[in-house]
Amino acid sequence: MKGKYFSFITFKSTFEMILNVALIAMVIFLATVLGKKYYLKKENIVIPDNYIAKYNDKTHQIDVRALKASIDNGNQYTIVDLDDRDLYSQEHIPGAINIPVDELETRMMDELSLQNVIVLYCRCDSDSRSYTGLDILNDTFSNAVVLKGGIKDWKKVGFPTSNNFSTE
């Protein structure tokens, strides 16, 4: 069947042509499935592009005003306070969960989801604890960002905080 279907490919038989087409289809299918494995994490994630500044190739930040505006517009986030339990109990961003950074690796699979953007924050001036958390999450969760300035910037612009002692 020389050149019957493709002028640049020569097949010895119809069977060989079918095998080659099946092989090509399988390669395309596997590339699609494996490719989705890497991009699946990014599906259904709402991160307004104009709100995020790239920190480097793997790391993203979100500004406190942008996060608040996005939450007010109905976007869902998983906000994670990476500080210890005592600091979290004293004050945290409303709706935030507490996973101390030293427990993040063991708790992340049970408590975090690919469905919402994960916003990490801390109380340190350089956001270093948040970036440590981001490094821990990056291999599994591509939907994590750092809240630039953490709870300090959140409070500085006058946004509300909660504590475990208040009655809500």
PDB file of C-alpha atoms in Angstrom:
ATOM      1  CA  MET A   1       0.000   0.000   0.000  1.00  0.00           C
ATOM      2  CA  LYS A   2       2.778   2.314  -0.880  1.00  0.00           C
ATOM      3  CA  GLY A   3       1.714   5.882  -0.387  1.00  0.00           C
ATOM      4  CA  LYS A   4      -1.988   5.037  -0.381  1.00  0.00           C
ATOM      5  CA  TYR A   5      -2.926   7.345   2.504  1.00  0.00           C
ATOM      6  CA  PHE A   6       0.197   9.336   3.181  1.00  0.00           C
ATOM      7  CA  SER A   7       2.604  10.104   0.400  1.00  0.00           C
ATOM      8  CA  PHE A   8       5.513  10.388   2.845  1.00  0.00           C
ATOM      9  CA  ILE A   9       4.891   7.042   4.642  1.00  0.00           C
ATOM     10  CA  THR A  10       5.166   3.629   3.056  1.00  0.00           C
ATOM     11  CA  PHE A  11       3.233   0.688   4.520  1.00  0.00           C
ATOM     12  CA  LYS A  12       3.848  -2.939   3.580  1.00  0.00           C
ATOM     13  CA  SER A  13       0.297  -3.961   4.441  1.00  0.00           C
ATOM     14  CA  THR A  14      -3.015  -2.655   5.673  1.00  0.00           C
ATOM     15  CA  PHE A  15      -2.293  -4.340   9.012  1.00  0.00           C
ATOM     16  CA  GLU A  16       0.975  -2.423   9.377  1.00  0.00           C
ATOM     17  CA  MET A  17      -0.839   0.808   8.549  1.00  0.00           C
ATOM     18  CA  ILE A  18      -3.492   0.096  11.205  1.00  0.00           C
ATOM     19  CA  LEU A  19      -0.797  -0.685  13.789  1.00  0.00           C
ATOM     20  CA  ASN A  20       1.023   2.550  13.022  1.00  0.00           C
ATOM     21  CA  VAL A  21      -2.166   4.603  13.228  1.00  0.00           C
ATOM     22  CA  ALA A  22      -3.054   2.869  16.514  1.00  0.00           C
ATOM     23  CA  LEU A  23       0.426   3.589  17.862  1.00  0.00           C
ATOM     24  CA  ILE A  24       0.156   7.251  16.905  1.00  0.00           C
ATOM     25  CA  ALA A  25      -3.303   7.458  18.490  1.00  0.00           C
ATOM     26  CA  MET A  26      -1.978   5.854  21.676  1.00  0.00           C
ATOM     27  CA  VAL A  27       0.935   8.300  21.844  1.00  0.00           C
ATOM     28  CA  ILE A  28      -1.448  11.235  21.375  1.00  0.00           C
ATOM     29  CA  PHE A  29      -3.825   9.822  24.022  1.00  0.00           C
ATOM     30  CA  LEU A  30      -1.020   9.266  26.556  1.00  0.00           C
ATOM     31  CA  ALA A  31       0.418  12.715  25.927  1.00  0.00           C
ATOM     32  CA  THR A  32      -3.033  14.204  26.492  1.00  0.00           C
ATOM     33  CA  VAL A  33      -3.681  12.209  29.681  1.00  0.00           C
ATOM     34  CA  LEU A  34      -0.230  12.801  31.125  1.00  0.00           C
ATOM     35  CA  GLY A  35      -0.356  16.429  30.104  1.00  0.00           C
ATOM     36  CA  LYS A  36      -3.657  16.880  31.930  1.00  0.00           C
ATOM     37  CA  LYS A  37      -2.065  15.434  35.057  1.00  0.00           C
ATOM     38  CA  TYR A  38       0.173  18.485  35.195  1.00  0.00           C
ATOM     39  CA  TYR A  39      -2.464  21.008  34.176  1.00  0.00           C
ATOM     40  CA  LEU A  40      -5.392  19.508  36.099  1.00  0.00           C
ATOM     41  CA  LYS A  41      -4.193  21.293  39.215  1.00  0.00           C
ATOM     42  CA  LYS A  42      -4.772  24.645  37.526  1.00  0.00           C
ATOM     43  CA  GLU A  43      -8.372  23.975  36.419  1.00  0.00           C
ATOM     44  CA  ASN A  44     -11.228  25.829  38.126  1.00  0.00           C
ATOM     45  CA  ILE A  45      -8.848  28.163  39.946  1.00  0.00           C
ATOM     46  CA  VAL A  46      -9.736  31.826  40.056  1.00  0.00           C
ATOM     47  CA  ILE A  47      -6.648  34.003  40.340  1.00  0.00           C
ATOM     48  CA  PRO A  48      -7.148  37.389  38.743  1.00  0.00           C
ATOM     49  CA  ASP A  49      -4.052  37.730  36.553  1.00  0.00           C
ATOM     50  CA  ASN A  50      -3.763  41.461  37.092  1.00  0.00           C
ATOM     51  CA  TYR A  51      -3.601  40.940  40.872  1.00  0.00           C
ATOM     52  CA  ILE A  52      -0.666  38.571  40.957  1.00  0.00           C
ATOM     53  CA  ALA A  53       2.966  39.502  40.589  1.00  0.00           C
ATOM     54  CA  LYS A  54       5.407  36.716  39.824  1.00  0.00           C
ATOM     55  CA  TYR A  55       8.010  36.268  42.503  1.00  0.00           C
ATOM     56  CA  ASN A  56       9.993  33.780  40.427  1.00  0.00           C
ATOM     57  CA  ASP A  57       9.204  30.842  38.141  1.00  0.00           C
ATOM     58  CA  LYS A  58       7.451  28.818  40.875  1.00  0.00           C
ATOM     59  CA  THR A  59       6.144  31.408  43.286  1.00  0.00           C
ATOM     60  CA  HIS A  60       3.243  33.836  43.200  1.00  0.00           C
ATOM     61  CA  GLN A  61       2.008  36.582  45.466  1.00  0.00           C
ATOM     62  CA  ILE A  62      -1.362  38.199  45.925  1.00  0.00           C
ATOM     63  CA  ASP A  63      -1.901  41.650  47.428  1.00  0.00           C
ATOM     64  CA  VAL A  64      -4.210  41.996  50.454  1.00  0.00           C
ATOM     65  CA  ARG A  65      -6.534  44.427  48.648  1.00  0.00           C
ATOM     66  CA  ALA A  66      -6.747  42.123  45.646  1.00  0.00           C
ATOM     67  CA  LEU A  67      -7.539  39.125  47.835  1.00  0.00           C
ATOM     68  CA  LYS A  68     -10.240  41.003  49.759  1.00  0.00           C
ATOM     69  CA  ALA A  69     -11.799  42.335  46.541  1.00  0.00           C
ATOM     70  CA  SER A  70     -11.783  38.873  45.016  1.00  0.00           C
ATOM     71  CA  ILE A  71     -13.365  37.343  48.134  1.00  0.00           C
ATOM     72  CA  ASP A  72     -15.994  40.105  48.136  1.00  0.00           C
ATOM     73  CA  ASN A  73     -16.734  39.208  44.486  1.00  0.00           C
ATOM     74  CA  GLY A  74     -17.555  35.643  45.557  1.00  0.00           C
ATOM     75  CA  ASN A  75     -14.335  33.826  44.698  1.00  0.00           C
ATOM     76  CA  GLN A  76     -13.493  30.967  47.042  1.00  0.00           C
ATOM     77  CA  TYR A  77     -10.072  30.671  48.668  1.00  0.00           C
ATOM     78  CA  THR A  78      -8.504  28.424  51.273  1.00  0.00           C
ATOM     79  CA  ILE A  79      -6.627  30.854  53.506  1.00  0.00           C
ATOM     80  CA  VAL A  80      -3.927  29.220  55.640  1.00  0.00           C
ATOM     81  CA  ASP A  81      -2.252  30.814  58.642  1.00  0.00           C
ATOM     82  CA  LEU A  82       1.179  29.181  58.902  1.00  0.00           C
ATOM     83  CA  ASP A  83       2.044  30.493  62.372  1.00  0.00           C
ATOM     84  CA  ASP A  84       1.757  28.504  65.603  1.00  0.00           C
ATOM     85  CA  ARG A  85      -1.584  27.831  67.291  1.00  0.00           C
ATOM     86  CA  ASP A  86      -1.163  30.504  69.975  1.00  0.00           C
ATOM     87  CA  LEU A  87      -0.630  33.303  67.454  1.00  0.00           C
ATOM     88  CA  TYR A  88      -3.526  32.027  65.342  1.00  0.00           C
ATOM     89  CA  SER A  89      -5.798  31.932  68.399  1.00  0.00           C
ATOM     90  CA  GLN A  90      -4.922  35.533  69.236  1.00  0.00           C
ATOM     91  CA  GLU A  91      -5.611  36.884  65.755  1.00  0.00           C
ATOM     92  CA  HIS A  92      -6.171  35.610  62.236  1.00  0.00           C
ATOM     93  CA  ILE A  93      -7.842  36.526  58.961  1.00  0.00           C
ATOM     94  CA  PRO A  94     -11.541  35.591  59.105  1.00  0.00           C
ATOM     95  CA  GLY A  95     -12.141  32.171  57.571  1.00  0.00           C
ATOM     96  CA  ALA A  96      -8.475  31.182  57.739  1.00  0.00           C
ATOM     97  CA  ILE A  97      -7.446  27.740  58.915  1.00  0.00           C
ATOM     98  CA  ASN A  98      -4.339  27.162  60.993  1.00  0.00           C
ATOM     99  CA  ILE A  99      -1.708  24.732  59.784  1.00  0.00           C
ATOM    100  CA  PRO A 100       1.641  25.572  61.402  1.00  0.00           C
ATOM    101  CA  VAL A 101       4.358  25.459  58.749  1.00  0.00           C
ATOM    102  CA  ASP A 102       6.132  22.587  60.530  1.00  0.00           C
ATOM    103  CA  GLU A 103       2.935  20.480  60.193  1.00  0.00           C
ATOM    104  CA  LEU A 104       2.087  21.477  56.626  1.00  0.00           C
ATOM    105  CA  GLU A 105       3.702  18.523  54.887  1.00  0.00           C
ATOM    106  CA  THR A 106       1.849  15.961  57.002  1.00  0.00           C
ATOM    107  CA  ARG A 107      -1.531  17.740  56.966  1.00  0.00           C
ATOM    108  CA  MET A 108      -1.716  19.193  53.461  1.00  0.00           C
ATOM    109  CA  MET A 109      -3.239  16.205  51.670  1.00  0.00           C
ATOM    110  CA  ASP A 110      -6.058  15.883  54.211  1.00  0.00           C
ATOM    111  CA  GLU A 111      -6.877  19.566  54.659  1.00  0.00           C
ATOM    112  CA  LEU A 112      -6.117  21.318  51.375  1.00  0.00           C
ATOM    113  CA  SER A 113      -7.821  21.033  48.002  1.00  0.00           C
ATOM    114  CA  LEU A 114      -7.034  21.721  44.372  1.00  0.00           C
ATOM    115  CA  GLN A 115     -10.485  23.262  43.970  1.00  0.00           C
ATOM    116  CA  ASN A 116      -9.670  26.617  45.603  1.00  0.00           C
ATOM    117  CA  VAL A 117      -6.633  28.828  45.477  1.00  0.00           C
ATOM    118  CA  ILE A 118      -4.587  28.301  48.640  1.00  0.00           C
ATOM    119  CA  VAL A 119      -3.460  31.613  50.145  1.00  0.00           C
ATOM    120  CA  LEU A 120      -0.595  31.287  52.621  1.00  0.00           C
ATOM    121  CA  TYR A 121       0.221  33.973  55.155  1.00  0.00           C
ATOM    122  CA  CYS A 122       2.264  34.566  58.279  1.00  0.00           C
ATOM    123  CA  ARG A 123       3.292  37.397  60.593  1.00  0.00           C
ATOM    124  CA  CYS A 124       6.969  37.706  59.671  1.00  0.00           C
ATOM    125  CA  ASP A 125       8.201  40.843  57.912  1.00  0.00           C
ATOM    126  CA  SER A 126       9.739  39.022  54.953  1.00  0.00           C
ATOM    127  CA  ASP A 127       6.915  36.481  54.433  1.00  0.00           C
ATOM    128  CA  SER A 128       9.642  33.834  54.813  1.00  0.00           C
ATOM    129  CA  ARG A 129       7.372  31.355  56.590  1.00  0.00           C
ATOM    130  CA  SER A 130       4.854  31.720  53.737  1.00  0.00           C
ATOM    131  CA  TYR A 131       7.535  31.031  51.128  1.00  0.00           C
ATOM    132  CA  THR A 132       8.693  27.995  53.110  1.00  0.00           C
ATOM    133  CA  GLY A 133       5.093  26.785  53.024  1.00  0.00           C
ATOM    134  CA  LEU A 134       4.881  27.481  49.303  1.00  0.00           C
ATOM    135  CA  ASP A 135       8.025  25.425  48.698  1.00  0.00           C
ATOM    136  CA  ILE A 136       6.438  22.542  50.604  1.00  0.00           C
ATOM    137  CA  LEU A 137       3.213  22.766  48.592  1.00  0.00           C
ATOM    138  CA  ASN A 138       4.671  23.444  45.148  1.00  0.00           C
ATOM    139  CA  ASP A 139       5.273  19.810  44.185  1.00  0.00           C
ATOM    140  CA  THR A 140       1.651  18.867  44.858  1.00  0.00           C
ATOM    141  CA  PHE A 141      -0.394  22.065  44.757  1.00  0.00           C
ATOM    142  CA  SER A 142       0.178  24.489  41.904  1.00  0.00           C
ATOM    143  CA  ASN A 143      -2.743  26.577  43.163  1.00  0.00           C
ATOM    144  CA  ALA A 144      -0.947  28.187  46.118  1.00  0.00           C
ATOM    145  CA  VAL A 145       0.012  31.848  46.475  1.00  0.00           C
ATOM    146  CA  VAL A 146       1.576  33.972  49.195  1.00  0.00           C
ATOM    147  CA  LEU A 147      -0.368  36.842  50.728  1.00  0.00           C
ATOM    148  CA  LYS A 148       2.140  39.650  50.323  1.00  0.00           C
ATOM    149  CA  GLY A 149       2.731  41.289  53.696  1.00  0.00           C
ATOM    150  CA  GLY A 150       0.645  38.682  55.504  1.00  0.00           C
ATOM    151  CA  ILE A 151      -1.676  39.613  58.331  1.00  0.00           C
ATOM    152  CA  LYS A 152       0.330  42.785  59.036  1.00  0.00           C
ATOM    153  CA  ASP A 153      -0.608  44.300  55.667  1.00  0.00           C
ATOM    154  CA  TRP A 154      -4.157  42.919  56.065  1.00  0.00           C
ATOM    155  CA  LYS A 155      -4.534  44.892  59.315  1.00  0.00           C
ATOM    156  CA  LYS A 156      -2.639  47.940  58.006  1.00  0.00           C
ATOM    157  CA  VAL A 157      -5.338  48.602  55.394  1.00  0.00           C
ATOM    158  CA  GLY A 158      -8.051  48.153  58.013  1.00  0.00           C
ATOM    159  CA  PHE A 159      -9.474  44.752  57.100  1.00  0.00           C
ATOM    160  CA  PRO A 160     -11.078  42.818  59.973  1.00  0.00           C
ATOM    161  CA  THR A 161      -9.430  40.024  61.910  1.00  0.00           C
ATOM    162  CA  SER A 162     -10.837  37.295  64.132  1.00  0.00           C
ATOM    163  CA  ASN A 163      -9.650  35.459  67.206  1.00  0.00           C
ATOM    164  CA  ASN A 164     -10.693  32.277  68.935  1.00  0.00           C
ATOM    165  CA  PHE A 165     -11.926  34.211  71.957  1.00  0.00           C
ATOM    166  CA  SER A 166     -14.582  36.323  70.265  1.00  0.00           C
ATOM    167  CA  THR A 167     -18.190  35.287  69.929  1.00  0.00           C
ATOM    168  CA  GLU A 168     -19.273  35.416  66.305  1.00  0.00           C
TER     169      GLU A 168
END
